[in-house]
DNA sequence: AACCTCGCCAACCGCTGCTCG
DNA sequence: ACGAGCAGCGGTTGGCGAGGT
């Protein structure tokens, strides 16, 4: 299928976003939503292609996005889910509310992959010979849309409810679990979740009936997806119960 | 102090799958 | 049933900054 290039190269801006562009995009989405990414930049008066706008919103400007370093629990979760699903970053991201697939992908390639590789080596060498991740750089990232130190930091002004919540966040909210204004997962959540996944992966990813997935072993990716969806639904139930 | 090397991250590119006419 | 258009996804890259020499 032949398709037109995602954007006419003529006249469309590329590269890092400025604070003004960020604000324009955010303001437009807050007002009109983003039902049509392709038409959005034109309507908003942005010289960007829709794809670029979508990426910027998803990865940076969404109000429900969580910045800052990944916790060890989050990293463990990524490792676990990646072991099950492979490079399905968006699926993994759906398990980590507030984290984007791009961010997770970056973390995987820069940290987790190496960590796993080094841990699989017998002598445990290959320690990072360079600096540790610079502290709080990610947390401050929102303050500086790339080229501009965003004193305006658009994300901070977005206290309105998320236009596009990740499925996990919304499903957890549906369970009635507390704060919808800012979704937070405490350590116990991950401990329980990971414990469940460890249990099931040990004896059992084969025994899918643990989670009511019928028709035998989850050999297909759909079954795996069902497994993880079920897993997180149950995990959210646990969290809900723990708050009673 | 200057240069070099490397890690991190935002953004781009191209493909895939879904939806709609 | 088919094709076109679109959003979404994953791989890759380039710029920048920090640490090392």
PDB file of C-alpha atoms (C1' of nucleotides) in Angstrom:
ATOM      1  CA  UNK A   1       0.000   0.000   0.000  1.00  0.00           C
ATOM      2  CA  UNK A   2       1.516   3.237  -1.057  1.00  0.00           C
ATOM      3  CA  UNK A   3       0.863   6.135   1.134  1.00  0.00           C
ATOM      4  CA  UNK A   4       1.752   9.748   1.174  1.00  0.00           C
ATOM      5  CA  UNK A   5       4.592  10.763   3.424  1.00  0.00           C
ATOM      6  CA  UNK A   6       3.449  11.493   6.910  1.00  0.00           C
ATOM      7  CA  UNK A   7       3.868  15.149   6.339  1.00  0.00           C
ATOM      8  CA  UNK A   8       4.677  17.318   3.481  1.00  0.00           C
ATOM      9  CA  UNK A   9       8.247  18.182   4.070  1.00  0.00           C
ATOM     10  CA  UNK A  10       7.672  21.630   2.745  1.00  0.00           C
ATOM     11  CA  UNK A  11       7.263  24.208   5.407  1.00  0.00           C
ATOM     12  CA  UNK A  12       6.850  21.878   8.335  1.00  0.00           C
ATOM     13  CA  UNK A  13       9.133  22.306  11.253  1.00  0.00           C
ATOM     14  CA  UNK A  14      11.196  19.509  12.710  1.00  0.00           C
ATOM     15  CA  UNK A  15      13.487  19.062  15.623  1.00  0.00           C
ATOM     16  CA  UNK A  16      13.130  20.064  19.239  1.00  0.00           C
ATOM     17  CA  UNK A  17       9.930  21.677  20.344  1.00  0.00           C
ATOM     18  CA  UNK A  18       9.899  25.169  21.752  1.00  0.00           C
ATOM     19  CA  UNK A  19       7.956  26.191  24.823  1.00  0.00           C
ATOM     20  CA  UNK A  20       5.604  28.194  22.658  1.00  0.00           C
ATOM     21  CA  UNK A  21       4.822  25.224  20.486  1.00  0.00           C
ATOM     22  CA  UNK A  22       4.254  23.150  23.573  1.00  0.00           C
ATOM     23  CA  UNK A  23       1.849  25.676  24.972  1.00  0.00           C
ATOM     24  CA  UNK A  24       0.027  25.978  21.700  1.00  0.00           C
ATOM     25  CA  UNK A  25      -0.383  22.257  21.432  1.00  0.00           C
ATOM     26  CA  UNK A  26      -1.482  21.838  25.012  1.00  0.00           C
ATOM     27  CA  UNK A  27      -3.949  24.671  24.793  1.00  0.00           C
ATOM     28  CA  UNK A  28      -5.459  23.304  21.637  1.00  0.00           C
ATOM     29  CA  UNK A  29      -5.799  19.797  22.988  1.00  0.00           C
ATOM     30  CA  UNK A  30      -7.298  21.056  26.199  1.00  0.00           C
ATOM     31  CA  UNK A  31      -9.888  22.912  24.215  1.00  0.00           C
ATOM     32  CA  UNK A  32     -10.617  20.583  21.370  1.00  0.00           C
ATOM     33  CA  UNK A  33      -9.121  17.263  22.246  1.00  0.00           C
ATOM     34  CA  UNK A  34      -7.116  15.271  19.748  1.00  0.00           C
ATOM     35  CA  UNK A  35      -9.603  13.285  17.786  1.00  0.00           C
ATOM     36  CA  UNK A  36      -7.743  13.929  14.577  1.00  0.00           C
ATOM     37  CA  UNK A  37      -4.005  14.202  14.835  1.00  0.00           C
ATOM     38  CA  UNK A  38      -3.555  14.860  11.187  1.00  0.00           C
ATOM     39  CA  UNK A  39      -5.756  17.907  11.219  1.00  0.00           C
ATOM     40  CA  UNK A  40      -4.677  19.083  14.630  1.00  0.00           C
ATOM     41  CA  UNK A  41      -1.511  21.006  13.747  1.00  0.00           C
ATOM     42  CA  UNK A  42      -3.322  22.949  11.085  1.00  0.00           C
ATOM     43  CA  UNK A  43      -6.168  23.781  13.419  1.00  0.00           C
ATOM     44  CA  UNK A  44      -3.781  24.734  16.174  1.00  0.00           C
ATOM     45  CA  UNK A  45      -1.609  26.751  13.879  1.00  0.00           C
ATOM     46  CA  UNK A  46       1.434  24.615  14.369  1.00  0.00           C
ATOM     47  CA  UNK A  47       3.954  24.000  11.645  1.00  0.00           C
ATOM     48  CA  UNK A  48       4.339  20.385  12.624  1.00  0.00           C
ATOM     49  CA  UNK A  49       3.006  17.184  11.246  1.00  0.00           C
ATOM     50  CA  UNK A  50       0.338  15.382  13.209  1.00  0.00           C
ATOM     51  CA  UNK A  51       2.649  12.568  13.979  1.00  0.00           C
ATOM     52  CA  UNK A  52       5.090  14.879  15.624  1.00  0.00           C
ATOM     53  CA  UNK A  53       2.321  16.523  17.636  1.00  0.00           C
ATOM     54  CA  UNK A  54       1.026  13.196  18.792  1.00  0.00           C
ATOM     55  CA  UNK A  55       4.470  12.058  19.859  1.00  0.00           C
ATOM     56  CA  UNK A  56       5.113  15.247  21.723  1.00  0.00           C
ATOM     57  CA  UNK A  57       1.828  15.000  23.547  1.00  0.00           C
ATOM     58  CA  UNK A  58       2.159  11.330  24.388  1.00  0.00           C
ATOM     59  CA  UNK A  59       5.749  11.454  25.507  1.00  0.00           C
ATOM     60  CA  UNK A  60       5.997  14.807  27.113  1.00  0.00           C
ATOM     61  CA  UNK A  61       2.951  16.997  27.492  1.00  0.00           C
ATOM     62  CA  UNK A  62       0.259  14.707  28.794  1.00  0.00           C
ATOM     63  CA  UNK A  63      -0.849  15.876  32.218  1.00  0.00           C
ATOM     64  CA  UNK A  64      -0.757  12.427  33.729  1.00  0.00           C
ATOM     65  CA  UNK A  65       2.790  11.775  32.768  1.00  0.00           C
ATOM     66  CA  UNK A  66       5.162  10.835  35.515  1.00  0.00           C
ATOM     67  CA  UNK A  67       8.652  12.218  35.270  1.00  0.00           C
ATOM     68  CA  UNK A  68      11.654  11.330  37.257  1.00  0.00           C
ATOM     69  CA  UNK A  69      13.807   8.319  37.785  1.00  0.00           C
ATOM     70  CA  UNK A  70      12.331   4.905  37.604  1.00  0.00           C
ATOM     71  CA  UNK A  71      11.995   3.190  40.926  1.00  0.00           C
ATOM     72  CA  UNK A  72      13.553  -0.188  41.403  1.00  0.00           C
ATOM     73  CA  UNK A  73      10.075  -1.636  41.530  1.00  0.00           C
ATOM     74  CA  UNK A  74       9.235  -0.120  38.191  1.00  0.00           C
ATOM     75  CA  UNK A  75      12.440  -1.409  36.725  1.00  0.00           C
ATOM     76  CA  UNK A  76      11.747  -4.849  38.052  1.00  0.00           C
ATOM     77  CA  UNK A  77       8.289  -4.699  36.600  1.00  0.00           C
ATOM     78  CA  UNK A  78       9.682  -3.763  33.225  1.00  0.00           C
ATOM     79  CA  UNK A  79      12.105  -6.634  33.353  1.00  0.00           C
ATOM     80  CA  UNK A  80       9.399  -9.054  34.321  1.00  0.00           C
ATOM     81  CA  UNK A  81       6.907  -7.950  31.742  1.00  0.00           C
ATOM     82  CA  UNK A  82       9.546  -7.704  29.073  1.00  0.00           C
ATOM     83  CA  UNK A  83      10.533 -11.258  29.795  1.00  0.00           C
ATOM     84  CA  UNK A  84       6.961 -12.235  29.116  1.00  0.00           C
ATOM     85  CA  UNK A  85       6.055  -9.982  26.228  1.00  0.00           C
ATOM     86  CA  UNK A  86       9.285  -8.926  24.609  1.00  0.00           C
ATOM     87  CA  UNK A  87       9.682  -5.514  23.041  1.00  0.00           C
ATOM     88  CA  UNK A  88       6.056  -4.551  23.313  1.00  0.00           C
ATOM     89  CA  UNK A  89       6.793  -1.225  24.814  1.00  0.00           C
ATOM     90  CA  UNK A  90       3.319   0.185  24.604  1.00  0.00           C
ATOM     91  CA  UNK A  91       1.950  -2.831  26.404  1.00  0.00           C
ATOM     92  CA  UNK A  92       4.590  -2.525  29.057  1.00  0.00           C
ATOM     93  CA  UNK A  93       3.887   1.168  29.343  1.00  0.00           C
ATOM     94  CA  UNK A  94       0.253   0.406  29.930  1.00  0.00           C
ATOM     95  CA  UNK A  95       1.337  -1.474  33.022  1.00  0.00           C
ATOM     96  CA  UNK A  96       3.225   1.497  34.335  1.00  0.00           C
ATOM     97  CA  UNK A  97       0.817   4.386  34.597  1.00  0.00           C
ATOM     98  CA  UNK A  98       2.433   7.674  33.815  1.00  0.00           C
ATOM     99  CA  UNK A  99       5.303   6.115  31.937  1.00  0.00           C
ATOM    100  CA  UNK A 100       5.548   6.245  28.190  1.00  0.00           C
ATOM    101  CA  UNK A 101       6.602   3.551  25.813  1.00  0.00           C
ATOM    102  CA  UNK A 102       9.410   5.738  24.602  1.00  0.00           C
ATOM    103  CA  UNK A 103      10.675   6.283  28.104  1.00  0.00           C
ATOM    104  CA  UNK A 104      10.489   2.620  28.927  1.00  0.00           C
ATOM    105  CA  UNK A 105      12.229   1.772  25.720  1.00  0.00           C
ATOM    106  CA  UNK A 106      15.005   4.179  26.531  1.00  0.00           C
ATOM    107  CA  UNK A 107      15.376   2.858  30.047  1.00  0.00           C
ATOM    108  CA  UNK A 108      15.500  -0.643  28.752  1.00  0.00           C
ATOM    109  CA  UNK A 109      18.209   0.058  26.229  1.00  0.00           C
ATOM    110  CA  UNK A 110      20.275   2.237  28.498  1.00  0.00           C
ATOM    111  CA  UNK A 111      19.949   0.505  31.842  1.00  0.00           C
ATOM    112  CA  UNK A 112      18.009  -2.670  32.130  1.00  0.00           C
ATOM    113  CA  UNK A 113      19.383  -4.487  29.144  1.00  0.00           C
ATOM    114  CA  UNK A 114      22.908  -3.873  30.264  1.00  0.00           C
ATOM    115  CA  UNK A 115      22.079  -4.799  33.789  1.00  0.00           C
ATOM    116  CA  UNK A 116      20.652  -8.090  32.675  1.00  0.00           C
ATOM    117  CA  UNK A 117      23.574  -8.752  30.428  1.00  0.00           C
ATOM    118  CA  UNK A 118      26.071  -8.009  33.139  1.00  0.00           C
ATOM    119  CA  UNK A 119      24.179 -10.018  35.696  1.00  0.00           C
ATOM    120  CA  UNK A 120      24.162 -12.957  33.347  1.00  0.00           C
ATOM    121  CA  UNK A 121      27.910 -12.775  33.115  1.00  0.00           C
ATOM    122  CA  UNK A 122      29.627 -15.029  35.627  1.00  0.00           C
ATOM    123  CA  UNK A 123      32.018 -12.567  37.201  1.00  0.00           C
ATOM    124  CA  UNK A 124      29.546  -9.780  37.389  1.00  0.00           C
ATOM    125  CA  UNK A 125      31.861  -7.434  35.641  1.00  0.00           C
ATOM    126  CA  UNK A 126      30.899  -4.772  33.191  1.00  0.00           C
ATOM    127  CA  UNK A 127      29.968  -2.417  35.907  1.00  0.00           C
ATOM    128  CA  UNK A 128      29.152   0.963  34.553  1.00  0.00           C
ATOM    129  CA  UNK A 129      32.427   2.682  34.067  1.00  0.00           C
ATOM    130  CA  UNK A 130      30.694   5.977  33.736  1.00  0.00           C
ATOM    131  CA  UNK A 131      28.612   8.179  35.866  1.00  0.00           C
ATOM    132  CA  UNK A 132      25.420   7.060  37.338  1.00  0.00           C
ATOM    133  CA  UNK A 133      22.371   8.623  35.876  1.00  0.00           C
ATOM    134  CA  UNK A 134      22.518  12.267  36.589  1.00  0.00           C
ATOM    135  CA  UNK A 135      20.248  12.948  39.503  1.00  0.00           C
ATOM    136  CA  UNK A 136      16.918  14.518  38.942  1.00  0.00           C
ATOM    137  CA  UNK A 137      17.591  15.292  35.370  1.00  0.00           C
ATOM    138  CA  UNK A 138      14.504  13.489  34.345  1.00  0.00           C
ATOM    139  CA  UNK A 139      12.511  15.176  37.009  1.00  0.00           C
ATOM    140  CA  UNK A 140      13.619  18.490  35.763  1.00  0.00           C
ATOM    141  CA  UNK A 141      13.129  17.585  32.191  1.00  0.00           C
ATOM    142  CA  UNK A 142       9.622  18.873  32.217  1.00  0.00           C
ATOM    143  CA  UNK A 143      10.929  22.227  33.134  1.00  0.00           C
ATOM    144  CA  UNK A 144      12.848  22.432  29.963  1.00  0.00           C
ATOM    145  CA  UNK A 145      11.287  21.515  26.727  1.00  0.00           C
ATOM    146  CA  UNK A 146      14.500  20.717  25.052  1.00  0.00           C
ATOM    147  CA  UNK A 147      15.893  23.946  23.838  1.00  0.00           C
ATOM    148  CA  UNK A 148      13.939  26.138  26.149  1.00  0.00           C
ATOM    149  CA  UNK A 149      14.140  25.943  29.902  1.00  0.00           C
ATOM    150  CA  UNK A 150      10.451  26.143  30.068  1.00  0.00           C
ATOM    151  CA  UNK A 151       9.793  28.377  32.812  1.00  0.00           C
ATOM    152  CA  UNK A 152       6.348  27.966  31.496  1.00  0.00           C
ATOM    153  CA  UNK A 153       6.513  24.187  31.872  1.00  0.00           C
ATOM    154  CA  UNK A 154       3.238  23.454  30.257  1.00  0.00           C
ATOM    155  CA  UNK A 155       2.783  20.126  31.885  1.00  0.00           C
ATOM    156  CA  UNK A 156       2.584  21.652  35.280  1.00  0.00           C
ATOM    157  CA  UNK A 157      -0.321  23.770  34.362  1.00  0.00           C
ATOM    158  CA  UNK A 158      -2.278  20.820  33.178  1.00  0.00           C
ATOM    159  CA  UNK A 159      -4.206  19.986  36.195  1.00  0.00           C
ATOM    160  CA  UNK A 160      -7.224  19.071  34.229  1.00  0.00           C
ATOM    161  CA  UNK A 161      -8.123  15.466  34.019  1.00  0.00           C
ATOM    162  CA  UNK A 162      -6.151  13.564  31.539  1.00  0.00           C
ATOM    163  CA  UNK A 163      -7.442  13.650  28.067  1.00  0.00           C
ATOM    164  CA  UNK A 164      -5.938  10.319  27.324  1.00  0.00           C
ATOM    165  CA  UNK A 165      -5.421   8.242  30.358  1.00  0.00           C
ATOM    166  CA  UNK A 166      -3.584   5.022  29.921  1.00  0.00           C
ATOM    167  CA  UNK A 167      -5.827   2.079  30.022  1.00  0.00           C
ATOM    168  CA  UNK A 168      -4.334   0.821  33.211  1.00  0.00           C
ATOM    169  CA  UNK A 169      -4.890   4.032  35.038  1.00  0.00           C
ATOM    170  CA  UNK A 170      -8.459   4.212  33.961  1.00  0.00           C
ATOM    171  CA  UNK A 171      -9.109   0.610  34.821  1.00  0.00           C
ATOM    172  CA  UNK A 172      -7.684   1.088  38.237  1.00  0.00           C
ATOM    173  CA  UNK A 173      -9.759   4.141  38.716  1.00  0.00           C
ATOM    174  CA  UNK A 174     -12.762   2.131  37.797  1.00  0.00           C
ATOM    175  CA  UNK A 175     -12.084  -0.108  40.712  1.00  0.00           C
ATOM    176  CA  UNK A 176     -12.687   2.864  42.884  1.00  0.00           C
ATOM    177  CA  UNK A 177      -9.171   3.043  44.067  1.00  0.00           C
ATOM    178  CA  UNK A 178      -8.691   6.478  45.408  1.00  0.00           C
ATOM    179  CA  UNK A 179      -6.984   9.373  43.806  1.00  0.00           C
ATOM    180  CA  UNK A 180      -7.809   9.892  40.236  1.00  0.00           C
ATOM    181  CA  UNK A 181      -6.237  13.284  40.197  1.00  0.00           C
ATOM    182  CA  UNK A 182      -2.767  11.923  40.500  1.00  0.00           C
ATOM    183  CA  UNK A 183      -2.284   8.258  40.150  1.00  0.00           C
ATOM    184  CA  UNK A 184       0.293   6.842  42.459  1.00  0.00           C
ATOM    185  CA  UNK A 185       1.401   3.300  42.933  1.00  0.00           C
ATOM    186  CA  UNK A 186       3.023   2.465  46.169  1.00  0.00           C
ATOM    187  CA  UNK A 187       5.633  -0.169  46.686  1.00  0.00           C
ATOM    188  CA  UNK A 188       3.234  -2.661  48.065  1.00  0.00           C
ATOM    189  CA  UNK A 189       1.390  -2.690  44.806  1.00  0.00           C
ATOM    190  CA  UNK A 190       4.435  -3.744  42.906  1.00  0.00           C
ATOM    191  CA  UNK A 191       5.526  -6.162  45.550  1.00  0.00           C
ATOM    192  CA  UNK A 192       2.218  -7.913  45.367  1.00  0.00           C
ATOM    193  CA  UNK A 193       2.033  -7.706  41.629  1.00  0.00           C
ATOM    194  CA  UNK A 194       5.494  -9.030  41.125  1.00  0.00           C
ATOM    195  CA  UNK A 195       4.936 -11.716  43.662  1.00  0.00           C
ATOM    196  CA  UNK A 196       1.909 -12.814  41.725  1.00  0.00           C
ATOM    197  CA  UNK A 197       3.744 -12.811  38.460  1.00  0.00           C
ATOM    198  CA  UNK A 198       6.619 -14.708  39.986  1.00  0.00           C
ATOM    199  CA  UNK A 199       4.263 -17.307  41.313  1.00  0.00           C
ATOM    200  CA  UNK A 200       2.501 -17.715  38.069  1.00  0.00           C
ATOM    201  CA  UNK A 201       5.635 -17.736  36.001  1.00  0.00           C
ATOM    202  CA  UNK A 202       7.222 -20.371  38.084  1.00  0.00           C
ATOM    203  CA  UNK A 203       4.734 -23.114  37.755  1.00  0.00           C
ATOM    204  CA  UNK A 204       2.719 -21.404  35.721  1.00  0.00           C
ATOM    205  CA  UNK A 205       2.276 -19.484  32.797  1.00  0.00           C
ATOM    206  CA  UNK A 206       1.308 -22.831  31.423  1.00  0.00           C
ATOM    207  CA  UNK A 207      -1.511 -23.182  33.816  1.00  0.00           C
ATOM    208  CA  UNK A 208      -3.527 -20.358  32.550  1.00  0.00           C
ATOM    209  CA  UNK A 209      -6.579 -21.517  34.389  1.00  0.00           C
ATOM    210  CA  UNK A 210      -5.109 -19.829  37.389  1.00  0.00           C
ATOM    211  CA  UNK A 211      -6.578 -16.685  35.993  1.00  0.00           C
ATOM    212  CA  UNK A 212      -9.509 -18.166  34.300  1.00  0.00           C
ATOM    213  CA  UNK A 213      -8.060 -18.055  30.848  1.00  0.00           C
ATOM    214  CA  UNK A 214      -9.474 -21.102  29.315  1.00  0.00           C
ATOM    215  CA  UNK A 215      -8.465 -23.177  26.348  1.00  0.00           C
ATOM    216  CA  UNK A 216      -5.145 -24.399  27.486  1.00  0.00           C
ATOM    217  CA  UNK A 217      -1.699 -22.930  27.468  1.00  0.00           C
ATOM    218  CA  UNK A 218      -1.308 -19.300  26.588  1.00  0.00           C
ATOM    219  CA  UNK A 219       0.927 -19.944  23.717  1.00  0.00           C
ATOM    220  CA  UNK A 220      -0.368 -17.112  21.664  1.00  0.00           C
ATOM    221  CA  UNK A 221       0.363 -13.516  22.374  1.00  0.00           C
ATOM    222  CA  UNK A 222      -3.313 -12.894  22.891  1.00  0.00           C
ATOM    223  CA  UNK A 223      -3.358 -15.356  25.703  1.00  0.00           C
ATOM    224  CA  UNK A 224      -0.354 -13.677  27.179  1.00  0.00           C
ATOM    225  CA  UNK A 225      -2.075 -10.395  26.926  1.00  0.00           C
ATOM    226  CA  UNK A 226      -5.095 -11.851  28.593  1.00  0.00           C
ATOM    227  CA  UNK A 227      -2.886 -13.133  31.298  1.00  0.00           C
ATOM    228  CA  UNK A 228      -1.356  -9.773  32.013  1.00  0.00           C
ATOM    229  CA  UNK A 229      -4.621  -7.963  31.823  1.00  0.00           C
ATOM    230  CA  UNK A 230      -6.092 -10.405  34.267  1.00  0.00           C
ATOM    231  CA  UNK A 231      -3.048 -10.159  36.437  1.00  0.00           C
ATOM    232  CA  UNK A 232      -3.306  -6.445  36.727  1.00  0.00           C
ATOM    233  CA  UNK A 233      -6.989  -6.493  37.267  1.00  0.00           C
ATOM    234  CA  UNK A 234      -6.419  -8.794  40.167  1.00  0.00           C
ATOM    235  CA  UNK A 235      -3.564  -6.711  41.402  1.00  0.00           C
ATOM    236  CA  UNK A 236      -5.776  -3.679  41.362  1.00  0.00           C
ATOM    237  CA  UNK A 237      -8.335  -5.604  43.320  1.00  0.00           C
ATOM    238  CA  UNK A 238      -5.697  -6.369  45.884  1.00  0.00           C
ATOM    239  CA  UNK A 239      -4.822  -2.731  46.127  1.00  0.00           C
ATOM    240  CA  UNK A 240      -8.438  -1.806  46.520  1.00  0.00           C
ATOM    241  CA  UNK A 241      -8.872  -4.314  49.284  1.00  0.00           C
ATOM    242  CA  UNK A 242      -5.771  -3.137  51.033  1.00  0.00           C
ATOM    243  CA  UNK A 243      -7.255   0.290  51.314  1.00  0.00           C
ATOM    244  CA  UNK A 244     -10.347  -0.922  53.081  1.00  0.00           C
TER     245      UNK A 244
ATOM    246  C1'  DA B   1      42.160  23.668  30.200  1.00  0.00           C
ATOM    247  C1'  DA B   2      41.050  21.353  26.230  1.00  0.00           C
ATOM    248  C1'  DC B   3      39.725  17.522  23.954  1.00  0.00           C
ATOM    249  C1'  DC B   4      37.642  12.950  23.705  1.00  0.00           C
ATOM    250  C1'  DT B   5      34.416   9.417  24.775  1.00  0.00           C
ATOM    251  C1'  DC B   6      30.273   7.784  26.248  1.00  0.00           C
ATOM    252  C1'  DG B   7      25.475   7.769  28.109  1.00  0.00           C
ATOM    253  C1'  DC B   8      20.987   9.657  27.977  1.00  0.00           C
ATOM    254  C1'  DC B   9      16.924  11.179  25.883  1.00  0.00           C
ATOM    255  C1'  DA B  10      13.911  13.477  22.561  1.00  0.00           C
ATOM    256  C1'  DA B  11      12.545  13.042  18.154  1.00  0.00           C
ATOM    257  C1'  DC B  12      12.291  10.937  13.587  1.00  0.00           C
ATOM    258  C1'  DC B  13      11.398   7.143  10.321  1.00  0.00           C
ATOM    259  C1'  DG B  14       9.100   3.467   8.437  1.00  0.00           C
ATOM    260  C1'  DC B  15       6.107  -0.292   9.084  1.00  0.00           C
ATOM    261  C1'  DT B  16       1.759  -2.477  10.812  1.00  0.00           C
ATOM    262  C1'  DG B  17      -2.844  -2.878  11.874  1.00  0.00           C
ATOM    263  C1'  DC B  18      -7.314  -0.846  12.328  1.00  0.00           C
ATOM    264  C1'  DT B  19     -11.256   1.723  10.575  1.00  0.00           C
ATOM    265  C1'  DC B  20     -14.213   3.507   7.321  1.00  0.00           C
ATOM    266  C1'  DG B  21     -16.216   4.428   2.853  1.00  0.00           C
TER     267       DG B  21
ATOM    268  C1'  DA C   1     -14.357  -7.580  -0.209  1.00  0.00           C
ATOM    269  C1'  DC C   2     -11.242  -4.124  -1.091  1.00  0.00           C
ATOM    270  C1'  DG C   3      -8.494  -0.076  -0.884  1.00  0.00           C
ATOM    271  C1'  DA C   4      -7.252   4.329   1.203  1.00  0.00           C
ATOM    272  C1'  DG C   5      -6.236   6.909   5.147  1.00  0.00           C
ATOM    273  C1'  DC C   6      -5.144   7.140   9.683  1.00  0.00           C
ATOM    274  C1'  DA C   7      -3.175   6.308  14.406  1.00  0.00           C
ATOM    275  C1'  DG C   8      -0.082   3.704  16.823  1.00  0.00           C
ATOM    276  C1'  DC C   9       4.114   1.103  17.516  1.00  0.00           C
ATOM    277  C1'  DG C  10       8.967  -0.157  17.635  1.00  0.00           C
ATOM    278  C1'  DG C  11      13.620   0.673  15.874  1.00  0.00           C
ATOM    279  C1'  DT C  12      16.954   4.007  15.191  1.00  0.00           C
ATOM    280  C1'  DT C  13      19.449   8.307  15.295  1.00  0.00           C
ATOM    281  C1'  DG C  14      21.378  12.823  16.465  1.00  0.00           C
ATOM    282  C1'  DG C  15      22.293  16.369  19.830  1.00  0.00           C
ATOM    283  C1'  DC C  16      23.754  17.482  24.200  1.00  0.00           C
ATOM    284  C1'  DG C  17      25.929  17.135  28.507  1.00  0.00           C
ATOM    285  C1'  DA C  18      28.940  14.961  31.821  1.00  0.00           C
ATOM    286  C1'  DG C  19      32.912  12.383  33.076  1.00  0.00           C
ATOM    287  C1'  DG C  20      37.546  10.788  31.748  1.00  0.00           C
ATOM    288  C1'  DT C  21      42.164  11.514  29.914  1.00  0.00           C
TER     289       DT C  21
END
